[in-house]
XYZ file of N, CA and C in Angstrom:
750
model
N 98.816 248.805 13.353
C 99.162 249.801 12.337
C 100.154 249.193 11.354
N 99.839 249.268 10.099
C 100.719 248.725 9.073
C 101.695 249.792 8.624
N 102.949 249.403 8.515
C 103.964 250.348 8.081
C 104.826 249.694 7.015
N 105.236 250.488 6.039
C 106.139 249.997 5.005
C 106.885 251.191 4.437
N 107.850 251.679 5.197
C 108.559 252.881 4.793
C 110.032 252.637 4.539
N 110.466 251.391 4.544
C 111.875 251.111 4.320
C 112.137 250.889 2.834
N 113.345 251.254 2.430
C 113.713 251.074 1.041
C 113.089 252.129 0.160
N 113.055 251.844 -1.132
C 112.518 252.797 -2.096
C 111.421 252.104 -2.880
N 110.241 252.704 -2.895
C 109.119 252.096 -3.576
C 108.452 253.132 -4.457
N 108.003 252.728 -5.611
C 107.337 253.621 -6.545
C 105.958 253.073 -6.851
N 104.930 253.942 -6.761
C 103.586 253.577 -7.155
C 103.060 254.676 -8.050
N 102.388 254.293 -9.125
C 101.880 255.269 -10.069
C 100.397 255.027 -10.301
N 99.661 256.122 -10.560
C 98.230 255.984 -10.716
C 97.642 257.219 -11.344
N 96.364 257.154 -11.675
C 95.636 258.309 -12.180
C 94.653 258.762 -11.128
N 94.393 260.057 -11.081
C 93.452 260.634 -10.132
C 92.197 261.021 -10.873
N 91.080 260.455 -10.465
C 89.813 260.684 -11.158
C 89.139 261.942 -10.655
N 88.374 262.660 -11.512
C 87.602 263.807 -11.048
C 86.570 263.399 -10.014
N 86.128 262.162 -10.049
C 85.141 261.647 -9.106
C 85.860 260.931 -7.985
N 85.778 261.437 -6.733
C 86.503 260.802 -5.628
C 86.165 259.330 -5.485
N 84.949 258.915 -5.851
C 84.560 257.525 -5.712
C 85.268 256.648 -6.732
N 85.858 257.272 -7.745
C 86.555 256.523 -8.767
C 88.067 256.605 -8.607
N 88.540 257.187 -7.508
C 89.976 257.402 -7.325
C 90.760 256.104 -7.197
N 90.073 254.979 -6.985
C 90.777 253.723 -6.828
C 91.075 253.055 -8.159
N 90.636 253.654 -9.276
C 90.881 253.064 -10.578
C 92.248 253.502 -11.088
N 93.182 252.555 -11.266
C 94.536 252.920 -11.699
C 94.588 253.265 -13.173
N 95.642 253.958 -13.552
C 95.889 254.313 -14.942
C 97.249 253.767 -15.340
N 97.405 253.409 -16.617
C 98.692 252.915 -17.081
C 99.694 254.057 -17.094
N 100.704 253.984 -16.259
C 101.708 255.044 -16.147
C 103.023 254.556 -16.726
N 103.699 255.412 -17.451
C 104.952 255.065 -18.085
C 106.121 255.643 -17.295
N 107.198 254.902 -17.229
C 108.358 255.328 -16.461
C 109.033 256.554 -17.066
N 108.848 256.801 -18.382
C 109.554 257.892 -19.035
C 108.726 259.172 -19.117
N 107.718 259.301 -18.256
C 106.896 260.505 -18.259
C 107.725 261.729 -17.896
N 107.340 262.880 -18.463
C 107.918 264.145 -18.055
C 107.029 264.713 -16.952
N 107.636 265.026 -15.824
C 106.858 265.427 -14.652
C 106.634 266.934 -14.649
N 105.450 267.350 -14.233
C 105.078 268.758 -14.191
C 105.464 269.424 -12.874
N 105.552 268.645 -11.812
C 105.762 269.248 -10.496
C 106.284 268.198 -9.527
N 107.156 268.653 -8.629
C 107.585 267.820 -7.516
C 106.979 268.380 -6.243
N 106.446 267.497 -5.424
C 105.830 267.885 -4.160
C 106.649 267.301 -3.022
N 107.157 268.167 -2.141
C 107.935 267.729 -0.989
C 107.086 267.954 0.260
N 106.630 266.854 0.861
C 105.769 266.909 2.038
C 106.610 266.674 3.288
N 106.628 267.646 4.186
C 107.445 267.570 5.397
C 106.555 267.535 6.630
N 106.789 266.570 7.494
C 106.103 266.558 8.787
C 106.897 267.411 9.780
N 106.192 268.188 10.578
C 106.837 269.060 11.565
C 107.680 268.259 12.552
N 108.546 268.960 13.279
C 109.381 268.329 14.289
C 108.584 267.896 15.511
N 109.272 267.322 16.470
C 108.636 266.716 17.637
C 108.182 267.751 18.664
N 106.979 267.552 19.191
C 106.453 268.350 20.306
C 106.383 267.467 21.549
N 106.081 268.086 22.685
C 105.963 267.296 23.918
C 104.826 266.292 23.829
N 103.730 266.658 23.183
C 102.603 265.729 23.058
C 102.928 264.573 22.126
N 103.724 264.824 21.088
C 104.169 263.719 20.245
C 104.984 262.728 21.077
N 105.860 263.263 21.887
C 106.725 262.419 22.705
C 105.923 261.615 23.721
N 104.849 262.222 24.219
C 103.997 261.553 25.207
C 102.885 260.744 24.560
N 102.871 260.685 23.231
C 101.887 259.925 22.462
C 100.460 260.390 22.753
N 100.300 261.700 22.819
C 98.976 262.299 22.988
C 98.435 262.725 21.629
N 97.127 262.688 21.480
C 96.524 263.193 20.257
C 96.799 264.687 20.154
N 97.247 265.101 18.988
C 97.586 266.502 18.773
C 96.977 266.960 17.453
N 95.919 267.731 17.563
C 95.228 268.220 16.381
C 95.431 269.706 16.184
N 94.454 270.510 16.649
C 94.526 271.955 16.464
C 95.165 272.672 17.647
N 95.493 271.974 18.719
C 96.210 272.606 19.826
C 97.527 273.173 19.292
N 97.847 274.414 19.689
C 98.969 275.115 19.052
C 100.233 275.007 19.891
N 100.831 273.828 19.912
C 102.039 273.584 20.684
C 103.281 273.958 19.883
N 104.327 274.298 20.606
C 105.620 274.591 19.976
C 106.465 273.322 19.941
N 107.571 273.378 19.207
C 108.490 272.254 19.139
C 109.289 272.136 20.430
N 109.859 270.952 20.653
C 110.741 270.754 21.791
C 112.017 271.585 21.627
N 112.724 271.778 22.711
C 113.902 272.651 22.694
C 115.015 272.136 21.780
N 115.053 270.846 21.536
C 116.104 270.293 20.676
C 115.720 270.206 19.210
N 114.743 271.010 18.787
C 114.207 270.911 17.427
C 115.266 271.193 16.363
N 116.134 272.160 16.605
C 117.128 272.503 15.582
C 118.060 271.334 15.287
N 118.454 270.607 16.314
C 119.315 269.448 16.108
C 118.553 268.333 15.414
N 117.295 268.133 15.814
C 116.469 267.092 15.196
C 116.260 267.349 13.705
N 116.067 268.607 13.337
C 115.747 268.966 11.963
C 116.979 269.281 11.120
N 118.156 269.197 11.715
C 119.383 269.524 10.988
C 119.577 268.667 9.739
N 119.367 267.339 9.802
C 119.547 266.532 8.579
C 118.631 266.978 7.438
N 117.398 267.324 7.746
C 116.493 267.778 6.700
C 116.913 269.142 6.175
N 117.344 270.037 7.061
C 117.814 271.354 6.624
C 118.985 271.211 5.665
N 119.908 270.312 5.971
C 121.066 270.099 5.094
C 120.647 269.495 3.761
N 119.652 268.617 3.791
C 119.178 267.988 2.561
C 118.511 269.016 1.638
N 117.824 270.000 2.233
C 117.122 271.006 1.440
C 118.005 272.191 1.071
N 119.213 272.249 1.629
C 120.090 273.390 1.395
C 120.381 273.568 -0.091
N 120.142 274.764 -0.585
C 120.399 275.071 -1.984
C 119.293 274.686 -2.932
N 118.255 273.997 -2.426
C 117.154 273.610 -3.307
C 116.193 274.779 -3.487
N 115.728 274.973 -4.710
C 114.794 276.057 -5.009
C 113.366 275.534 -4.992
N 112.462 276.346 -4.465
C 111.047 275.995 -4.433
C 110.248 277.087 -5.130
N 109.424 276.670 -6.061
C 108.585 277.616 -6.780
C 107.460 278.128 -5.904
N 107.094 277.349 -4.889
C 106.050 277.764 -3.954
C 106.258 277.028 -2.647
N 105.880 277.674 -1.542
C 106.005 277.066 -0.219
C 104.691 277.248 0.526
N 104.155 276.131 1.028
C 102.936 276.159 1.834
C 103.261 275.601 3.215
N 102.592 276.149 4.232
C 102.859 275.716 5.602
C 101.577 275.786 6.419
N 101.291 274.745 7.175
C 100.201 274.825 8.144
C 100.433 276.026 9.033
N 99.354 276.721 9.391
C 99.509 277.947 10.183
C 99.755 277.677 11.660
N 99.788 276.415 12.091
C 100.047 276.109 13.489
C 101.536 276.268 13.815
N 101.817 276.628 15.071
C 103.165 277.021 15.477
C 104.219 275.963 15.198
N 103.918 274.711 15.444
C 104.936 273.661 15.274
C 105.397 273.534 13.821
N 104.492 273.845 12.892
C 104.866 273.801 11.476
C 105.622 275.065 11.079
N 105.177 276.218 11.578
C 105.864 277.467 11.270
C 107.287 277.446 11.802
N 107.468 276.890 13.005
C 108.811 276.780 13.567
C 109.666 275.808 12.753
N 109.074 274.719 12.317
C 109.799 273.751 11.492
C 110.282 274.400 10.200
N 109.407 275.150 9.544
C 109.785 275.821 8.301
C 110.932 276.795 8.528
N 110.868 277.554 9.610
C 111.913 278.535 9.888
C 113.266 277.864 10.117
N 113.252 276.653 10.671
C 114.507 275.937 10.928
C 115.062 275.314 9.655
N 114.203 274.635 8.890
C 114.702 273.919 7.708
C 114.935 274.832 6.513
N 114.246 275.980 6.494
C 114.415 276.918 5.396
C 114.276 278.339 5.948
N 115.310 278.822 6.636
C 115.238 280.146 7.258
C 115.027 281.250 6.226
N 114.584 282.401 6.704
C 114.275 283.522 5.810
C 115.467 283.900 4.945
N 116.671 283.772 5.476
C 117.863 284.127 4.702
C 117.988 283.265 3.450
N 117.517 282.006 3.533
C 117.598 281.115 2.383
C 116.586 281.473 1.310
N 115.542 282.200 1.691
C 114.497 282.568 0.737
C 114.839 283.836 -0.026
N 115.877 284.537 0.393
C 116.208 285.819 -0.241
C 117.465 285.745 -1.096
N 118.018 284.530 -1.238
C 119.212 284.387 -2.062
C 118.839 284.401 -3.540
N 119.797 284.720 -4.376
C 119.547 284.783 -5.813
C 119.192 283.419 -6.389
N 119.620 282.354 -5.719
C 119.370 281.007 -6.234
C 117.938 280.551 -5.974
N 117.244 281.233 -5.080
C 115.905 280.790 -4.715
C 114.870 281.215 -5.748
N 113.970 280.283 -6.089
C 112.860 280.604 -6.968
C 111.633 281.042 -6.175
N 111.748 281.030 -4.862
C 110.609 281.377 -4.015
C 110.510 282.889 -3.880
N 110.057 283.542 -4.952
C 109.975 284.996 -4.948
C 108.826 285.473 -4.080
N 107.830 284.621 -3.840
C 106.721 284.963 -2.960
C 106.988 284.386 -1.569
N 106.533 285.060 -0.527
C 106.732 284.522 0.823
C 105.934 283.238 1.013
N 106.334 282.405 1.975
C 105.584 281.184 2.251
C 104.120 281.502 2.578
N 103.237 280.620 2.157
C 101.802 280.788 2.392
C 101.405 279.985 3.615
N 100.898 280.663 4.644
C 100.400 279.981 5.830
C 98.976 279.493 5.527
N 98.779 278.193 5.535
C 97.568 277.587 5.011
C 96.797 276.809 6.089
N 95.663 277.369 6.591
C 94.875 276.667 7.617
C 94.330 275.326 7.144
N 94.138 275.159 5.826
C 93.608 273.893 5.329
C 94.593 272.741 5.521
N 95.846 273.070 5.831
C 96.862 272.042 6.046
C 96.987 271.634 7.514
N 96.052 272.068 8.350
C 96.075 271.650 9.756
C 95.750 270.167 9.888
N 96.212 269.595 10.990
C 95.879 268.215 11.322
C 94.377 268.111 11.591
N 93.850 266.888 11.573
C 92.464 266.658 11.971
C 92.229 267.220 13.365
N 91.079 267.869 13.563
C 90.732 268.427 14.871
C 90.126 267.313 15.731
N 90.827 266.939 16.809
C 90.370 265.849 17.663
C 89.400 266.288 18.751
N 89.077 267.571 18.826
C 88.083 268.050 19.773
C 88.450 267.750 21.218
N 87.506 267.138 21.951
C 87.708 266.850 23.374
C 88.811 265.823 23.613
N 89.209 265.129 22.573
C 90.256 264.113 22.727
C 91.655 264.677 22.499
N 91.751 265.925 22.121
C 93.061 266.557 21.944
C 93.805 266.545 23.280
N 95.030 266.091 23.262
C 95.829 266.031 24.482
C 95.658 264.753 25.271
N 94.750 263.903 24.832
C 94.505 262.632 25.530
C 95.366 261.531 24.918
N 95.623 260.490 25.694
C 96.348 259.326 25.217
C 95.377 258.170 25.000
N 95.862 257.131 24.359
C 95.030 255.943 24.152
C 94.563 255.369 25.485
N 95.463 255.294 26.459
C 95.097 254.724 27.755
C 94.001 255.534 28.436
N 93.976 256.837 28.215
C 92.937 257.682 28.811
C 91.569 257.447 28.171
N 91.556 256.999 26.921
C 90.313 256.926 26.155
C 89.858 255.505 25.842
N 90.689 254.529 26.111
C 90.424 253.172 25.629
C 89.121 252.569 26.136
N 88.602 253.067 27.250
C 87.348 252.532 27.787
C 86.128 253.357 27.389
N 86.330 254.379 26.570
C 85.218 255.219 26.093
C 84.634 254.576 24.836
N 83.347 254.250 24.886
C 82.719 253.524 23.778
C 82.799 254.298 22.461
N 82.552 255.610 22.513
C 82.583 256.411 21.292
C 83.981 256.430 20.689
N 84.978 256.473 21.538
C 86.365 256.453 21.053
C 86.676 255.129 20.371
N 86.252 254.018 20.971
C 86.476 252.716 20.362
C 85.787 252.625 19.009
N 84.592 253.204 18.917
C 83.878 253.197 17.644
C 84.595 254.057 16.610
N 85.156 255.175 17.051
C 85.886 256.069 16.152
C 87.131 255.398 15.589
N 87.829 254.645 16.415
C 89.003 253.919 15.946
C 88.618 252.949 14.829
N 87.483 252.284 14.993
C 87.034 251.309 13.999
C 86.475 251.969 12.746
N 85.788 253.109 12.910
C 85.134 253.762 11.775
C 85.308 255.288 11.842
N 86.530 255.792 11.629
C 86.742 257.240 11.724
C 85.988 258.022 10.656
N 85.636 257.366 9.536
C 84.877 258.059 8.495
C 83.433 258.312 8.924
N 82.949 257.534 9.902
C 81.550 257.667 10.334
C 81.400 258.383 11.670
N 82.377 258.222 12.541
C 82.299 258.783 13.894
C 83.136 260.061 13.966
N 82.605 261.095 14.611
C 83.319 262.366 14.797
C 83.652 262.559 16.269
N 84.899 262.893 16.615
C 85.234 263.158 18.015
C 84.355 264.276 18.578
N 83.927 264.175 19.817
C 83.088 265.237 20.392
C 83.806 266.587 20.366
N 83.142 267.580 19.763
C 83.754 268.901 19.644
C 84.827 268.975 18.579
N 84.981 267.899 17.801
C 86.043 267.843 16.808
C 85.542 267.959 15.379
N 86.342 267.452 14.466
C 86.100 267.614 13.042
C 85.701 266.294 12.407
N 84.701 266.337 11.552
C 84.295 265.121 10.845
C 85.344 264.749 9.805
N 85.392 263.465 9.488
C 86.333 262.995 8.470
C 86.022 263.626 7.118
N 84.743 263.804 6.819
C 84.336 264.397 5.542
C 84.885 265.816 5.417
N 84.800 266.598 6.480
C 85.311 267.967 6.441
C 86.826 267.967 6.273
N 87.512 267.086 6.979
C 88.969 266.966 6.880
C 89.382 266.664 5.440
N 88.744 265.672 4.843
C 89.081 265.275 3.476
C 88.739 266.387 2.487
N 87.612 267.045 2.673
C 87.188 268.090 1.735
C 88.148 269.272 1.725
N 88.639 269.679 2.907
C 89.557 270.827 2.910
C 90.904 270.470 2.289
N 91.316 269.221 2.432
C 92.553 268.798 1.779
C 92.349 268.643 0.273
N 91.167 268.225 -0.122
C 90.877 268.148 -1.553
C 90.872 269.553 -2.161
N 90.334 270.526 -1.433
C 90.351 271.909 -1.911
C 91.786 272.409 -2.061
N 92.636 272.068 -1.091
C 94.036 272.478 -1.190
C 94.702 271.829 -2.388
N 94.481 270.530 -2.564
C 95.061 269.824 -3.701
C 94.641 270.478 -5.018
N 93.366 270.783 -5.141
C 92.869 271.384 -6.383
C 93.451 272.780 -6.600
N 93.624 273.545 -5.514
C 94.218 274.873 -5.655
C 95.680 274.774 -6.073
N 96.365 273.737 -5.616
C 97.758 273.504 -6.016
C 97.833 273.170 -7.501
N 96.943 272.320 -7.959
C 96.904 271.983 -9.373
C 96.581 273.220 -10.213
N 95.619 274.026 -9.737
C 95.229 275.230 -10.482
C 96.399 276.203 -10.580
N 97.165 276.334 -9.497
C 98.353 277.204 -9.512
C 99.352 276.726 -10.553
N 99.588 275.411 -10.591
C 100.572 274.880 -11.547
C 100.101 275.071 -12.988
N 98.828 274.831 -13.249
C 98.295 274.995 -14.597
C 98.362 276.460 -15.021
N 98.123 277.368 -14.057
C 98.117 278.803 -14.365
C 99.503 279.343 -14.694
N 100.560 278.589 -14.373
C 101.907 279.052 -14.698
C 102.098 279.190 -16.196
N 101.412 278.350 -16.963
C 101.443 278.415 -18.427
C 102.886 278.442 -18.957
N 103.689 277.547 -18.432
C 105.075 277.462 -18.901
C 105.167 276.492 -20.062
N 106.283 276.541 -20.772
C 106.512 275.605 -21.853
C 106.739 274.208 -21.274
N 106.469 273.161 -22.052
C 106.732 271.804 -21.567
C 108.166 271.671 -21.066
N 108.323 270.973 -19.972
C 109.633 270.835 -19.353
C 110.531 269.931 -20.189
N 111.755 270.374 -20.422
C 112.701 269.562 -21.158
C 113.054 268.318 -20.356
N 113.426 267.285 -21.075
C 113.685 266.007 -20.421
C 114.794 266.088 -19.383
N 115.728 267.014 -19.554
C 116.850 267.128 -18.618
C 116.645 268.239 -17.587
N 115.461 268.838 -17.565
C 115.175 269.922 -16.625
C 114.315 269.408 -15.479
N 114.587 269.914 -14.284
C 113.810 269.510 -13.117
C 112.470 270.235 -13.105
N 111.391 269.572 -12.710
C 110.092 270.233 -12.636
C 110.049 271.195 -11.458
N 109.143 272.183 -11.476
C 109.010 273.087 -10.334
C 108.740 272.294 -9.064
N 109.402 272.666 -7.994
C 109.259 271.959 -6.724
C 108.460 272.800 -5.744
N 107.533 272.149 -5.034
C 106.672 272.811 -4.057
C 106.905 272.169 -2.696
N 107.182 272.994 -1.708
C 107.400 272.517 -0.341
C 106.120 272.693 0.469
N 105.717 271.628 1.176
C 104.533 271.676 2.043
C 104.947 271.188 3.425
N 104.877 272.058 4.421
C 105.203 271.698 5.799
C 103.888 271.527 6.549
N 103.636 270.328 7.042
C 102.318 270.043 7.588
C 102.399 268.948 8.654
N 101.356 268.128 8.765
C 101.214 267.162 9.852
C 101.133 265.739 9.311
N 101.353 264.778 10.190
C 101.384 263.385 9.762
C 100.108 262.914 9.094
N 98.958 263.193 9.714
C 97.690 262.765 9.143
C 97.397 263.429 7.815
N 97.809 264.678 7.667
C 97.603 265.397 6.408
C 98.436 264.763 5.306
N 99.700 264.432 5.606
C 100.561 263.803 4.607
C 99.969 262.465 4.167
N 99.518 261.678 5.130
C 98.914 260.390 4.794
C 97.717 260.563 3.864
N 96.834 261.516 4.193
C 95.630 261.683 3.393
C 95.933 262.259 2.011
N 96.871 263.195 1.924
C 97.239 263.738 0.620
C 97.806 262.650 -0.287
N 98.634 261.781 0.282
C 99.180 260.685 -0.519
C 98.063 259.758 -0.983
N 97.091 259.490 -0.111
C 95.947 258.661 -0.506
C 95.180 259.302 -1.657
N 95.057 260.626 -1.638
C 94.331 261.324 -2.693
C 95.097 261.290 -4.013
N 96.406 261.346 -3.931
C 97.220 261.400 -5.139
C 97.555 260.016 -5.671
N 97.498 259.019 -4.809
C 97.806 257.655 -5.218
C 96.645 256.751 -4.826
N 95.651 256.629 -5.686
C 94.484 255.792 -5.387
C 94.882 254.375 -5.008
N 94.200 253.849 -4.012
C 94.503 252.511 -3.538
C 95.561 252.486 -2.454
N 96.205 253.632 -2.209
C 97.221 253.692 -1.151
C 96.524 253.678 0.203
N 97.002 252.846 1.107
C 96.390 252.714 2.426
C 96.871 253.821 3.367
N 95.934 254.439 4.075
C 96.246 255.560 4.969
C 97.329 255.184 5.977
N 97.269 253.972 6.506
C 98.186 253.576 7.581
C 99.486 252.968 7.087
N 99.632 252.789 5.776
C 100.868 252.194 5.267
C 102.022 253.197 5.251
N 101.691 254.472 5.424
C 102.710 255.524 5.448
C 102.749 256.128 6.840
N 103.937 256.190 7.436
C 104.068 256.714 8.794
C 105.238 257.693 8.862
N 105.045 258.916 8.318
C 106.154 259.884 8.323
C 106.571 260.254 9.743
N 107.843 260.212 9.987
C 108.367 260.575 11.305
C 108.506 262.097 11.396
N 108.542 262.638 12.611
C 108.763 264.080 12.754
C 110.034 264.520 12.044
N 109.925 265.566 11.236
C 111.079 266.073 10.512
C 111.433 265.288 9.268
N 110.566 264.389 8.837
C 110.837 263.580 7.648
C 110.158 264.184 6.425
N 110.792 264.035 5.260
C 110.248 264.535 4.003
C 109.875 263.376 3.097
N 108.721 263.489 2.457
C 108.246 262.539 1.461
C 108.168 263.271 0.130
N 108.692 262.677 -0.921
C 108.705 263.331 -2.235
C 107.759 262.627 -3.201
N 107.033 263.438 -3.954
C 106.172 262.931 -5.007
C 106.434 263.706 -6.288
N 106.361 263.020 -7.410
C 106.418 263.668 -8.713
C 105.053 263.539 -9.358
N 104.568 264.645 -9.937
C 103.215 264.693 -10.477
C 103.234 265.066 -11.947
N 102.405 264.398 -12.717
C 102.146 264.757 -14.117
C 100.677 265.119 -14.210
N 100.389 266.397 -14.468
C 99.019 266.876 -14.477
C 98.366 266.678 -15.833
N 97.077 266.352 -15.787
C 96.286 266.216 -17.007
C 94.992 267.009 -16.851
N 95.053 268.098 -16.093
C 93.875 268.907 -15.827
C 93.766 269.191 -14.347
N 92.734 269.947 -13.969
C 92.582 270.389 -12.583
C 92.389 269.222 -11.623
N 91.729 268.156 -12.066
C 91.410 267.037 -11.173
C 92.076 265.736 -11.596
N 93.082 265.807 -12.438
C 93.633 264.582 -12.994
C 95.159 264.625 -12.989
N 95.768 263.564 -12.497
C 97.225 263.509 -12.479
C 97.709 262.074 -12.427
N 98.971 261.911 -12.728
C 99.685 260.666 -12.472
C 100.755 261.003 -11.437
N 100.887 260.187 -10.405
C 101.803 260.487 -9.311
C 102.798 259.364 -9.089
N 104.013 259.740 -8.790
C 105.071 258.791 -8.424
C 105.533 259.134 -7.010
N 105.438 258.183 -6.119
C 105.816 258.372 -4.718
C 107.119 257.648 -4.457
N 108.087 258.370 -3.895
C 109.399 257.811 -3.623
C 109.635 257.704 -2.128
N 110.012 256.527 -1.667
C 110.446 256.336 -0.290
C 111.959 256.212 -0.283
N 112.598 256.895 0.649
C 114.062 256.831 0.712
C 114.485 256.136 2.003
């Protein structure tokens, strides 16, 4: 697994209406005015995460020490306003959201989140089917599993979700997010004003795939968000299917 999450790195690109053309970069300028900030948060640690078991649609809760684990992120988000909040409907994500941004924080005058958080099934992790709850050691001698590791786009876990379905539901979510931002019909953002910020509490695989969709050429395995970690992106929209994205690693 390739990882490169240390330091601060910026990558910019254009998103094509045709998914097959998403790898074609666009000339991006550093002085762009951004339309939206996207804050992608991976849920806190569960027992299966700790045991290195596959965890897809199984609805596990966080470990008992979740509040302490998520405290740094809660402090980082304290006082920040979100124009919209999306959350995977699975328990570990809902619990994470409640810890990092409790209901009391959503009702303050400083909050722009006038609508309640949206529980979004499309933000669920890939469904691993019969392999949910299994470890690598349990599956390493299964031929279909070995083939899936090599070609997850072609092989589907038994009783699980195809890669095409996983990608399509995330693409639908991405497009609905863009449509929401375009529908705001606000005036162009002043150079000294912060763009509307959107919080998304979801899963590791979802964050990886969303970043791949927003930053063509980005490798799925080059990003490894830890439990309770936030990844920030700035987006400049040029239509429902077109954007320039800046990804920041801290």
